[in-house]
Amino acid sequence: QVQLVESGGGLVQPGGSLRLSCAASGFTFSIYAMNWYRQAPGKERELVASISSGGGFTNYADSVKGRFTISRDDAKNTVYLQMNSLKPEDTAVYFCNTKFRSIYGSRDYWGQGTQVTVSS
């Protein structure tokens, strides 16, 4: 079965850095785009970053552009999110995601989430 397992979250000070990892299994990882979402308390889940199959194209939310970097290692079936210059507003549960698409819709797969807390 499809499985996504995040790790690397924790408590950091403003201006600090953290690298999240998502280990994928149960599907052909290399041909799927991967995404990072986050959800802060009381707020909607938002898309943070995306990376294409092969890693040639990336996209970021305006709020993290220039600070976060998404990357992937297909040999390890792992996608990463490098987070630099962290701000208190980055505090959220971060989720790894992939989408199995068809002409009728899209099926989402999610990891369990990893907590990132940026103290002030």
XYZ file of C-alpha atoms in Angstrom:
120
model
C 0.000 0.000 0.000
C 0.966 3.619 -0.466
C 2.787 4.922 2.574
C 4.336 8.321 3.300
C 6.260 8.842 6.525
C 7.490 12.292 7.533
C 10.296 12.990 9.952
C 12.561 15.835 11.017
C 10.167 18.189 12.750
C 10.914 19.831 16.056
C 11.252 23.038 18.032
C 13.496 25.754 16.597
C 14.145 29.434 17.254
C 13.199 32.157 14.766
C 15.877 32.356 12.097
C 16.788 28.722 12.531
C 16.705 25.868 10.051
C 15.156 22.438 9.837
C 15.080 19.714 7.198
C 12.009 17.544 6.834
C 12.085 14.153 5.138
C 9.309 12.041 3.664
C 9.993 8.379 2.959
C 7.661 6.916 0.341
C 6.754 3.323 -0.432
C 4.084 1.294 -2.198
C 4.174 3.105 -5.538
C 6.565 4.069 -8.300
C 7.895 7.149 -6.560
C 10.020 8.439 -9.425
C 7.104 9.155 -11.788
C 4.977 11.156 -9.331
C 5.087 14.778 -8.358
C 5.391 15.284 -4.607
C 4.080 18.036 -2.381
C 4.503 19.469 1.087
C 1.475 20.938 2.829
C 1.159 22.472 6.253
C -1.678 23.155 8.643
C -1.469 25.611 11.509
C -3.898 25.471 14.448
C -7.305 26.811 13.438
C -6.297 27.310 9.813
C -6.836 25.544 6.524
C -4.237 23.184 5.140
C -2.081 25.012 2.604
C 0.269 23.923 -0.137
C 3.835 24.894 0.701
C 5.966 23.385 -2.057
C 5.776 20.995 -5.003
C 8.332 19.147 -7.065
C 7.841 17.423 -10.401
C 8.811 13.888 -11.262
C 12.511 13.993 -11.985
C 12.903 17.110 -9.857
C 13.220 19.552 -12.738
C 10.391 21.859 -11.696
C 9.535 23.263 -8.300
C 6.904 25.639 -6.990
C 6.532 27.419 -3.668
C 3.964 29.365 -1.771
C 4.797 33.070 -1.725
C 5.118 32.940 2.048
C 8.079 30.540 1.893
C 9.710 31.445 -1.412
C 13.405 32.104 -0.962
C 13.477 30.383 2.424
C 12.339 26.814 1.732
C 13.728 24.345 -0.799
C 12.033 21.141 -1.908
C 14.139 18.338 -3.353
C 13.919 14.620 -4.007
C 16.173 11.600 -4.131
C 14.516 8.949 -6.289
C 17.159 6.368 -5.371
C 15.971 6.683 -1.761
C 12.259 7.239 -2.512
C 12.483 10.354 -0.375
C 11.384 13.958 -0.723
C 12.854 16.708 1.456
C 11.906 20.169 2.587
C 14.818 22.347 3.682
C 13.471 25.209 5.787
C 15.706 28.194 6.501
C 15.122 31.558 8.167
C 12.171 30.114 10.019
C 9.490 32.417 11.372
C 6.882 31.875 14.090
C 4.197 31.851 11.394
C 5.818 28.719 9.941
C 4.604 26.813 12.993
C 2.361 24.013 11.731
C 2.041 20.317 11.158
C 3.772 19.551 7.870
C 2.392 16.810 5.636
C 3.875 14.965 2.685
C 1.435 14.391 -0.175
C 1.116 12.816 -3.587
C -1.827 12.667 -5.976
C -2.928 9.792 -8.180
C -4.787 11.590 -10.957
C -7.411 10.496 -13.467
C -9.831 12.271 -15.795
C -12.504 11.784 -13.118
C -10.593 13.284 -10.252
C -7.628 12.883 -7.984
C -6.851 10.566 -5.084
C -4.703 12.091 -2.352
C -2.240 10.195 -0.200
C -0.916 11.737 2.993
C 1.723 11.107 5.574
C 1.001 11.272 9.288
C 2.485 14.744 9.635
C 5.412 16.134 11.580
C 5.186 19.082 13.975
C 7.315 22.159 13.367
C 7.288 24.774 16.111
C 9.170 28.058 15.752
C 9.447 29.775 19.106
C 9.600 33.486 19.794
